[in-house]
Amino acid sequence: MLDAHQTAASADRKAVPARLDALVIGAGVAGLYQLHQLREMGLKTHACDTASDVGGTWYWNRYPGAKFDSEAYIYQYLFDEQLYKGWTWSERFPGQPEIERWLHYIADTLDLRRDISFSTKVVKAVFNDATGRWTVETDQGDVIDTQFLIGCTGMLSAPLEDRFPGQSSFRGEIVHTGRYPKGGLSLDGKRVAVIGTGATGIQVIQTIAPDVAHLTVFVRTPQYVLPMKNPKYGPDEARWYKGRFDELKANIPHTFTGFEYDFENTWAELTPEQRRSVLEEIHADGSLKLWLASFAEMFFDEDVSEEISEFVREKMRARLKDPYLIDILVPKTGDYGFGTHRVPLETGYLETYLRDNVEAVSVRDNPITEIVPEGVKLRDGTVYAVDTIIMAVGFDAGSGALARIDITGREGMKLAEEWRKDIRTTLGLMKFGFPNLFMTGAPLAPSAALCNMTTCLQQQTEWIARCIQDMRDSGKDVIEPTEAGEDEWVRHHDETANATLIAKTESWYTGSNVPGKPRRVLSYTGGVGTYRKKCDEIAADGYPLFAMSKVAAPQDA
Ligand code: NA7
């Protein structure tokens, strides 16, 4: 299903150097900054990416309507004032093409491309106990000997492409949103099916509906949505946010979710009228604030959760009006609470279903059983004939991208097998049994889900860089979590996560969207600021959850 233009290696593909201090997998938000930091530290560092250019998530997710749900001016690198101020956004929540251009600006300004091999997929990595180094192989035939292997592979980059039997029999075009072709698809005048109404499906549906002849949306679980307010940004707004650089840099890394706002209200201290007024005011902001900065109690207290959920449902019902649409598109009391999985922002999404050319089909009790040559077939035998199927069915989040690489650690341990048994990490940064393998956007850290990604990925890559520097300063070659250290982090993670209502909801946040995936809240839910503090303390205390060692034999033996 991959588009050949996205993966075919060009004749001028850079070979990966055969010996490195650090190999970074991925040239998205995390990989670009990690490469920059390690290079600045003087490490011989190189990055690989399957894609033909930088961007990561923002390279692959080029489906119609893909855009930020974080305000652009906070989805930023904050390590360099000039870098921040040198880029100007056109609106509050820009779309994928502009975001991709911004990442090109980052790569160009920091001159990163010279150390990146594009169209190069890391397929295998084996740790060598004797040398304390990794031997890494790519699909282009590179074999690399590297001390550190750093997975900047993204927490949502392993698309669930083969969801239904019979997909290959479909006569038209079938595409997963996370592998949307670079040149786009011609949808004008076509009969299109969209499967899935998560954050992605919603963006696709509201965007393509006016252009297609007929749109059939297959809806399984109704989704809470919030209306986005997306003003254009001109010189005044640019002056405003660029002038706030110091304030943003001081504030954002320490908030609960890495956004600029934080929880300010206490439910129990307000009267019902005051609560309503707070909710109305925040809802009108047109951002994720209602989820991430209204009342923290919504994540812990069933009654508060139900009241805030009903507030959102009421807003949705008022827009949909039609009882059939309300029945299949608005969550019901007892389904799950608002904010216990990803809340999408939308622009006229609900009104899209009021169009004559749009049909919503509930597949909750009558599921999709297969894709047939003509289209989508449901259990009761109904076939919806379409020309194009857009699968907005999600990802194997957090663990998926690294688990799809054949990674072997100490004593033959396979990462994919370990995570098939139980999804465990230490701080979401390393895994017991896999020395000198660092990861970002991995399970048991906020960057696995509940975070403004740039905030968390900067913090994690900076921690990794600091750790490597500390190792060098103390003459150590190898770092790995101890078994007890990993137990401690997993225990703390679980205690924190299981106190929230997130643990009870079915979604990619708990891994329940992937059949057979061990259930665990993927994201650390103690807060981005708290996580940062813990990571910093662990580093300052000499890495108590980890063991560092020196390789006895010469490294190049
Ligand atoms: P999500 O949030 O995992 O959404 C996937 C959607 O696909 C969701 O509505 C699913 O319904 C639906 N789905 C998955 N499998 C099926 C089947 N078999 N039949 C019908 N519907 C199905 O993925 P997104 O890409 O939207 O978003 C991922 C993240 O990317 C998002 O949270 C942002 O952070 C960016 P379900 O809810 O499972 O009933």
XYZ file of C-alpha atoms and ligand atoms in Angstrom:
596
model
C 0.000 0.000 0.000
C 3.029 2.243 0.200
C 3.316 4.847 -2.500
C 6.414 4.109 -4.536
C 7.335 7.802 -4.672
C 7.562 7.916 -0.917
C 9.930 5.040 -0.366
C 11.947 4.403 -3.498
C 15.561 5.266 -2.800
C 16.896 7.874 -5.167
C 20.233 7.472 -6.952
C 21.734 10.167 -4.724
C 20.726 8.419 -1.499
C 23.438 8.898 1.105
C 24.955 5.675 2.379
C 24.965 5.477 6.155
C 28.519 5.677 7.577
C 29.734 2.255 8.661
C 30.884 3.351 12.119
C 29.074 5.851 14.303
C 28.776 7.064 17.840
C 25.013 7.407 17.444
C 22.483 6.345 14.843
C 19.156 8.153 15.057
C 16.165 6.366 13.551
C 13.726 8.951 12.228
C 13.922 12.492 10.904
C 10.772 13.924 12.422
C 10.398 16.380 15.282
C 12.493 14.272 17.694
C 15.060 12.896 15.247
C 15.970 16.287 13.794
C 16.664 17.815 17.163
C 18.460 14.709 18.472
C 20.758 14.721 15.463
C 21.476 18.413 15.974
C 22.271 18.028 19.674
C 24.566 15.038 19.345
C 26.376 16.583 16.417
C 26.897 19.763 18.433
C 28.361 17.595 21.216
C 30.911 16.268 18.749
C 29.469 12.774 18.327
C 29.662 11.149 14.953
C 25.911 10.989 14.396
C 23.712 10.108 11.456
C 19.964 9.684 10.954
C 17.937 7.388 8.695
C 14.365 7.765 7.609
C 12.106 5.583 5.481
C 10.608 8.726 3.982
C 12.204 10.647 1.136
C 12.503 13.813 3.234
C 12.249 15.166 6.774
C 8.970 15.514 8.643
C 8.103 12.204 10.316
C 4.405 12.304 11.142
C 4.106 15.465 9.093
C 5.640 13.746 6.105
C 3.372 10.694 6.137
C 0.068 12.176 7.272
C -0.587 14.274 4.183
C -4.262 13.304 3.948
C -6.794 16.042 3.108
C -7.373 18.307 6.086
C -4.410 17.132 8.184
C -3.568 19.884 10.653
C -2.419 20.794 14.135
C -4.681 20.522 17.148
C -1.929 22.290 19.133
C -1.498 26.029 18.612
C 1.313 26.448 16.081
C 3.294 28.854 18.217
C 3.613 26.287 21.012
C 4.252 23.275 18.739
C 7.776 24.601 18.421
C 11.389 24.066 19.269
C 12.215 26.386 22.136
C 15.963 25.733 22.422
C 16.935 28.563 20.095
C 15.280 31.972 20.098
C 16.389 32.878 16.568
C 15.135 29.579 15.201
C 11.773 30.207 16.877
C 11.501 33.775 15.675
C 12.682 32.995 12.172
C 9.488 31.162 11.270
C 6.083 32.817 10.917
C 2.765 30.954 10.973
C -0.227 31.878 8.837
C -2.907 30.773 11.289
C -3.463 29.462 14.791
C -3.828 25.807 13.717
C -2.058 25.429 10.363
C -2.334 22.494 8.008
C 0.130 19.767 7.071
C 1.722 21.526 4.060
C 2.739 24.493 6.222
C 3.947 22.249 9.042
C 6.033 20.241 6.594
C 7.534 23.502 5.257
C 8.388 24.509 8.819
C 10.274 21.241 9.383
C 12.137 21.840 6.115
C 13.051 25.262 7.487
C 14.393 23.587 10.644
C 16.420 21.039 8.647
C 17.801 23.750 6.355
C 18.632 26.245 9.092
C 20.456 23.643 11.169
C 21.993 22.072 8.051
C 20.772 18.628 9.040
C 20.227 16.929 5.676
C 23.929 16.307 5.154
C 23.750 13.721 7.925
C 20.482 12.043 7.002
C 19.938 9.046 4.716
C 16.420 9.240 3.325
C 14.483 6.341 1.773
C 16.429 4.175 4.181
C 14.611 1.944 6.596
C 16.320 0.402 9.602
C 15.258 -3.247 9.545
C 17.497 -4.983 12.063
C 19.663 -4.195 15.085
C 21.663 -6.602 17.237
C 23.463 -5.677 20.458
C 26.921 -7.101 20.886
C 27.698 -7.871 24.554
C 31.447 -7.955 23.997
C 31.769 -4.567 22.328
C 28.783 -2.852 23.950
C 27.749 -1.667 20.488
C 24.903 -2.216 18.037
C 25.142 -3.694 14.570
C 22.370 -2.165 12.514
C 21.130 -3.078 9.047
C 18.982 -1.076 6.639
C 16.825 -2.148 3.718
C 19.365 -0.443 1.446
C 22.170 -2.769 2.481
C 23.945 -0.461 4.947
C 25.573 -2.237 7.886
C 26.400 0.124 10.721
C 28.416 -0.361 13.877
C 27.182 2.226 16.389
C 27.581 2.759 20.107
C 24.150 4.294 20.611
C 20.929 3.556 18.771
C 18.221 6.156 19.268
C 14.660 5.462 18.206
C 12.992 8.710 17.225
C 10.395 6.627 15.460
C 7.247 8.487 16.500
C 4.432 7.299 18.710
C 1.922 7.186 15.858
C 3.916 5.954 12.898
C 2.989 2.284 12.647
C -0.270 2.432 10.679
C -2.785 -0.385 11.004
C -2.974 -0.964 7.289
C -4.328 -4.506 7.057
C -7.502 -4.105 9.045
C -10.014 -6.091 7.007
C -10.002 -9.305 5.023
C -10.213 -8.796 1.283
C -8.534 -5.386 1.116
C -6.386 -6.398 -1.831
C -9.484 -7.462 -3.791
C -10.882 -3.919 -3.843
C -11.225 -2.591 -7.393
C -10.725 1.058 -6.516
C -8.074 2.845 -4.464
C -7.680 1.998 -0.801
C -5.343 4.043 1.356
C -4.471 4.415 5.024
C -4.338 8.057 6.101
C -0.870 7.524 7.583
C 0.409 6.495 4.128
C -1.525 8.981 2.030
C 0.180 9.334 -1.372
C 2.416 12.321 -1.910
C 0.592 13.428 -5.025
C -2.794 13.042 -3.330
C -5.782 11.119 -4.652
C -8.330 12.440 -7.087
C -11.578 12.383 -5.115
C -13.643 14.836 -7.139
C -16.917 13.306 -8.184
C -16.029 9.953 -6.605
C -17.972 7.763 -4.197
C -15.713 7.685 -1.162
C -15.826 5.662 2.045
C -14.083 6.821 5.212
C -13.638 4.197 7.913
C -12.915 5.677 11.329
C -13.904 8.835 13.152
C -10.893 9.502 15.354
C -8.941 12.771 15.138
C -7.784 11.781 11.645
C -11.110 10.638 10.205
C -12.761 13.810 11.427
C -10.241 16.012 9.600
C -10.646 13.989 6.404
C -14.455 13.891 6.517
C -14.994 17.609 7.072
C -12.478 18.442 4.335
C -13.456 16.162 1.454
C -17.258 16.174 1.814
C -17.844 19.191 -0.464
C -15.767 17.687 -3.299
C -16.868 14.090 -3.487
C -19.993 12.791 -5.199
C -20.955 10.730 -2.193
C -19.305 10.148 1.161
C -20.108 7.145 3.321
C -18.694 7.358 6.834
C -18.494 4.145 8.850
C -18.841 5.100 12.495
C -18.152 2.646 15.299
C -17.583 4.499 18.567
C -19.059 8.000 18.814
C -16.478 10.672 19.494
C -16.541 13.770 21.697
C -15.505 16.747 19.579
C -14.713 20.401 20.223
C -15.101 23.208 17.692
C -11.830 24.787 16.604
C -11.368 28.536 16.296
C -8.668 29.101 13.774
C -8.001 32.784 13.085
C -5.511 33.787 10.414
C -2.267 35.165 11.770
C -0.753 38.340 10.362
C 2.140 40.565 11.496
C 0.373 41.589 14.738
C -0.129 38.017 15.881
C 3.444 37.096 14.888
C 4.742 40.004 16.989
C 2.515 38.836 19.838
C 3.699 35.229 20.038
C 7.322 35.922 19.109
C 7.371 38.557 21.852
C 6.300 35.857 24.298
C 9.260 33.576 23.571
C 10.825 33.852 27.036
C 7.481 33.372 28.761
C 6.592 30.327 26.630
C 10.009 28.781 27.130
C 9.751 29.253 30.887
C 6.183 27.969 31.144
C 5.394 25.280 28.566
C 7.877 22.582 29.695
C 6.382 22.581 33.192
C 2.628 22.413 32.542
C 0.608 19.214 32.862
C 0.431 18.495 29.136
C 3.167 20.650 27.635
C 0.723 23.241 26.334
C 0.840 26.861 27.429
C -2.249 26.461 29.609
C -2.774 24.431 32.745
C -5.584 23.393 35.080
C -6.678 26.477 36.967
C -10.073 25.598 38.395
C -11.151 23.369 41.240
C -14.530 21.747 40.719
C -15.418 21.449 44.400
C -14.792 25.134 45.056
C -17.301 26.382 42.486
C -21.087 26.508 42.407
C -22.877 24.746 39.510
C -23.430 28.156 37.868
C -19.763 29.070 38.205
C -18.701 25.709 36.743
C -21.020 26.185 33.795
C -19.666 29.647 33.204
C -16.051 28.348 33.282
C -16.920 25.545 30.845
C -18.734 27.937 28.483
C -15.854 30.383 28.516
C -13.234 27.710 27.869
C -15.351 25.966 25.220
C -15.559 29.280 23.370
C -11.768 29.417 23.205
C -11.919 26.918 20.323
C -8.875 24.949 21.463
C -8.083 21.817 23.465
C -8.268 23.888 26.639
C -11.564 22.332 27.712
C -9.796 18.982 27.812
C -6.337 19.969 29.001
C -6.951 22.982 31.194
C -10.478 23.129 32.595
C -10.997 20.758 35.541
C -8.419 18.051 36.312
C -11.106 16.232 38.301
C -12.624 15.041 35.023
C -9.832 12.458 34.815
C -10.459 10.986 38.265
C -13.998 11.602 39.438
C -16.834 9.780 37.644
C -19.404 12.438 38.599
C -17.311 15.344 37.366
C -16.482 13.378 34.240
C -20.178 12.769 33.572
C -21.123 16.431 34.078
C -18.419 17.718 31.749
C -19.162 14.942 29.245
C -22.829 15.934 29.251
C -21.842 19.570 28.690
C -19.982 18.540 25.522
C -22.723 16.148 24.386
C -25.313 18.905 24.771
C -23.255 21.171 22.500
C -22.974 18.394 19.932
C -26.681 17.512 19.990
C -27.626 21.137 19.469
C -25.636 21.178 16.232
C -26.737 17.806 14.871
C -30.469 18.131 15.599
C -31.306 14.902 13.709
C -32.122 12.036 16.175
C -30.511 9.365 13.953
C -27.266 11.319 13.720
C -27.337 12.123 17.419
C -27.783 8.439 18.166
C -24.725 7.308 16.240
C -22.409 10.323 16.544
C -22.832 11.510 20.129
C -21.452 9.392 22.987
C -24.001 8.271 25.539
C -23.930 8.304 29.329
C -21.926 5.281 30.408
C -20.011 4.910 27.125
C -16.832 6.625 28.299
C -15.949 10.007 29.702
C -14.932 13.109 27.792
C -11.148 13.367 27.617
C -10.400 9.776 28.566
C -8.962 9.404 25.103
C -7.797 11.888 22.488
C -10.251 14.761 21.985
C -10.258 16.061 18.398
C -10.878 19.635 17.336
C -13.124 20.067 14.309
C -14.397 22.681 11.891
C -17.968 22.068 10.767
C -17.489 18.318 11.190
C -20.920 17.676 12.683
C -22.656 19.870 10.114
C -20.977 17.780 7.388
C -23.442 14.992 8.193
C -26.337 17.324 7.364
C -25.193 17.483 3.719
C -27.196 15.544 1.106
C -24.101 13.735 -0.186
C -22.958 12.445 3.206
C -24.228 9.291 4.864
C -23.267 8.032 8.321
C -23.440 4.266 8.778
C -23.196 2.843 12.258
C -21.006 -0.256 12.400
C -21.224 -0.666 16.131
C -23.692 -3.567 16.083
C -23.292 -4.445 12.422
C -19.519 -4.397 11.908
C -17.500 -4.307 8.729
C -16.616 -7.913 7.954
C -14.618 -7.536 4.769
C -13.658 -5.399 1.831
C -15.046 -6.792 -1.418
C -14.179 -5.736 -4.980
C -17.076 -3.236 -5.029
C -16.589 -1.740 -1.587
C -17.311 -2.279 2.099
C -19.345 -5.231 3.345
C -21.086 -5.406 6.715
C -22.053 -8.421 8.766
C -25.685 -8.301 7.645
C -24.493 -8.657 4.035
C -25.023 -5.038 2.982
C -22.353 -3.853 0.530
C -21.606 -0.159 0.175
C -20.228 0.287 -3.339
C -17.530 2.965 -3.524
C -14.634 4.084 -5.742
C -12.168 4.956 -2.959
C -11.726 3.783 0.616
C -9.873 5.992 3.081
C -8.877 4.021 6.147
C -8.627 6.364 9.119
C -8.359 3.367 11.418
C -5.365 4.414 13.481
C -1.987 3.118 14.553
C -0.164 0.623 16.713
C 0.777 3.489 19.003
C 3.832 3.958 21.188
C 5.419 0.536 20.823
C 4.469 -0.223 17.195
C 7.203 1.538 15.272
C 10.146 0.084 17.208
C 8.521 -3.334 17.501
C 8.355 -3.532 13.706
C 12.177 -3.432 13.603
C 13.948 -6.713 14.374
C 15.791 -5.568 17.518
C 17.795 -8.077 19.572
C 19.239 -7.034 22.923
C 21.148 -8.964 25.571
C 20.924 -12.755 25.585
C 18.858 -12.867 22.411
C 15.966 -10.824 23.860
C 13.720 -9.546 21.093
C 12.077 -6.195 21.703
C 8.910 -7.117 19.797
C 8.523 -10.338 21.806
C 9.098 -8.557 25.111
C 6.421 -6.002 24.273
C 4.061 -8.708 23.067
C 4.243 -10.122 26.617
C 4.085 -6.827 28.509
C 4.675 -3.229 27.527
C 7.362 -2.047 29.911
C 10.061 0.609 29.727
C 12.129 2.679 32.112
C 10.923 6.282 31.922
C 9.820 5.528 28.359
C 13.459 6.170 27.487
C 15.071 2.728 27.685
C 14.101 -0.923 28.031
C 15.681 -3.483 30.344
C 17.821 -5.883 28.292
C 18.516 -3.374 25.521
C 21.627 -1.384 26.477
C 22.500 1.842 24.696
C 19.111 1.823 22.961
C 17.298 5.056 23.720
C 13.768 5.795 22.630
C 11.410 8.758 22.373
C 7.632 8.759 22.013
C 7.660 5.294 23.553
C 5.311 3.816 26.176
C 5.339 4.940 29.811
C 6.329 8.536 29.101
C 3.989 11.489 28.425
C 5.272 11.566 24.844
C 3.449 8.290 24.195
C 0.181 10.236 24.030
C -0.784 12.883 26.551
C 1.455 15.722 25.532
C 2.141 18.557 23.136
C 4.645 16.501 21.213
C 7.362 19.075 20.616
C 7.500 19.851 24.333
C 7.966 16.218 25.291
C 10.272 15.257 22.456
C 12.595 18.164 23.184
C 12.740 17.127 26.819
C 13.421 13.479 26.001
C 16.099 14.145 23.385
C 17.772 16.647 25.717
C 17.762 14.033 28.490
C 19.321 11.476 26.145
C 22.007 13.959 25.080
C 22.733 14.793 28.702
C 22.915 11.117 29.625
C 25.408 10.413 26.841
C 27.466 13.410 27.936
C 27.405 12.186 31.550
C 28.571 8.746 30.397
C 31.420 10.262 28.466
C 32.400 12.446 31.383
C 32.533 9.426 33.682
C 34.275 7.173 31.160
C 31.355 4.752 30.755
C 30.471 2.976 27.502
C 27.198 1.241 28.245
C 23.979 2.237 30.003
C 20.939 0.078 30.600
C 18.030 0.018 33.008
C 18.327 -2.423 35.886
C 15.485 -4.900 36.284
C 14.641 -3.333 39.647
C 14.792 0.149 38.120
C 12.348 -0.837 35.419
C 10.031 -2.469 37.982
C 10.050 0.745 39.975
C 9.119 2.913 37.016
C 6.425 0.531 35.765
C 4.923 0.388 39.265
C 4.862 4.164 39.579
C 3.472 4.527 36.065
C 0.683 2.029 36.737
C -0.270 3.543 40.082
C -0.565 6.946 38.449
C -2.362 5.722 35.339
C -4.774 3.365 37.065
C -6.030 6.175 39.265
C -7.416 7.864 36.146
C -10.492 7.106 34.072
C -8.220 6.839 31.014
C -7.361 3.292 32.119
C -11.025 2.280 31.763
C -11.572 3.546 28.216
C -11.029 1.524 25.060
C -8.707 3.408 22.703
C -5.172 3.563 21.414
C -4.296 5.224 24.739
C -4.588 1.779 26.364
C -3.512 -0.229 23.315
C -6.961 -1.800 23.034
C -7.241 -0.807 19.361
C -4.671 -3.477 18.439
C -5.858 -7.066 18.875
C -3.618 -8.952 21.308
C -1.654 -5.907 22.478
C -1.074 -6.080 26.239
C -3.245 -3.495 27.930
C -1.517 -0.640 29.683
C -2.094 3.111 29.632
C 0.666 4.059 27.198
C 1.190 7.598 28.373
C 2.641 8.559 31.720
C -0.226 10.452 33.325
C 1.622 12.163 36.162
C 2.070 15.265 34.026
C 4.694 16.585 31.660
C 6.253 18.926 34.223
C 6.415 16.198 36.867
C 7.924 13.733 34.417
C 10.590 16.257 33.445
C 11.420 16.854 37.094
C 11.716 13.124 37.749
C 13.955 12.612 34.712
C 16.178 15.501 35.779
C 16.426 14.221 39.346
C 17.345 10.745 38.146
C 20.127 12.182 35.999
C 21.356 14.449 38.798
C 21.355 11.521 41.261
C 23.638 9.449 39.018
C 20.949 7.432 37.178
C 19.739 5.198 40.038
C 17.307 3.207 37.819
C 20.167 2.363 35.475
C 23.506 0.593 35.439
C 26.486 2.062 33.645
C 29.534 0.053 32.738
C 32.773 0.146 30.869
C 33.470 -2.381 28.155
C 36.465 -4.467 29.118
C 37.637 -5.325 25.634
C 38.752 -2.576 23.293
C 35.653 -1.306 21.523
C 36.954 -1.975 18.075
C 38.111 -5.477 18.926
P -7.733 6.548 16.203
O -7.926 7.641 17.138
O -7.207 5.262 16.718
O -9.124 6.318 15.466
C -9.338 5.196 14.655
C -10.772 5.177 14.219
O -10.961 4.046 13.379
C -11.741 5.033 15.370
O -12.907 5.763 15.074
C -12.017 3.534 15.361
O -13.219 3.164 15.958
C -12.039 3.288 13.891
N -11.857 1.878 13.587
C -10.749 1.137 13.810
N -10.960 -0.124 13.427
C -12.232 -0.172 12.960
C -13.049 -1.201 12.434
N -12.579 -2.446 12.313
N -14.293 -0.885 12.046
C -14.742 0.372 12.169
N -14.034 1.389 12.671
C -12.795 1.107 13.059
O -6.777 6.957 14.995
P -6.591 8.386 14.321
O -5.695 8.186 13.162
O -7.892 9.050 14.098
O -5.864 9.217 15.390
C -4.647 8.777 15.966
C -3.963 9.945 16.562
O -3.253 10.648 15.539
C -4.857 10.977 17.149
O -5.297 10.623 18.405
C -3.995 12.201 17.112
O -3.181 12.255 18.264
C -3.172 12.022 15.889
P -13.254 2.725 17.523
O -13.054 3.989 18.283
O -12.107 1.757 17.709
O -14.553 2.087 17.708
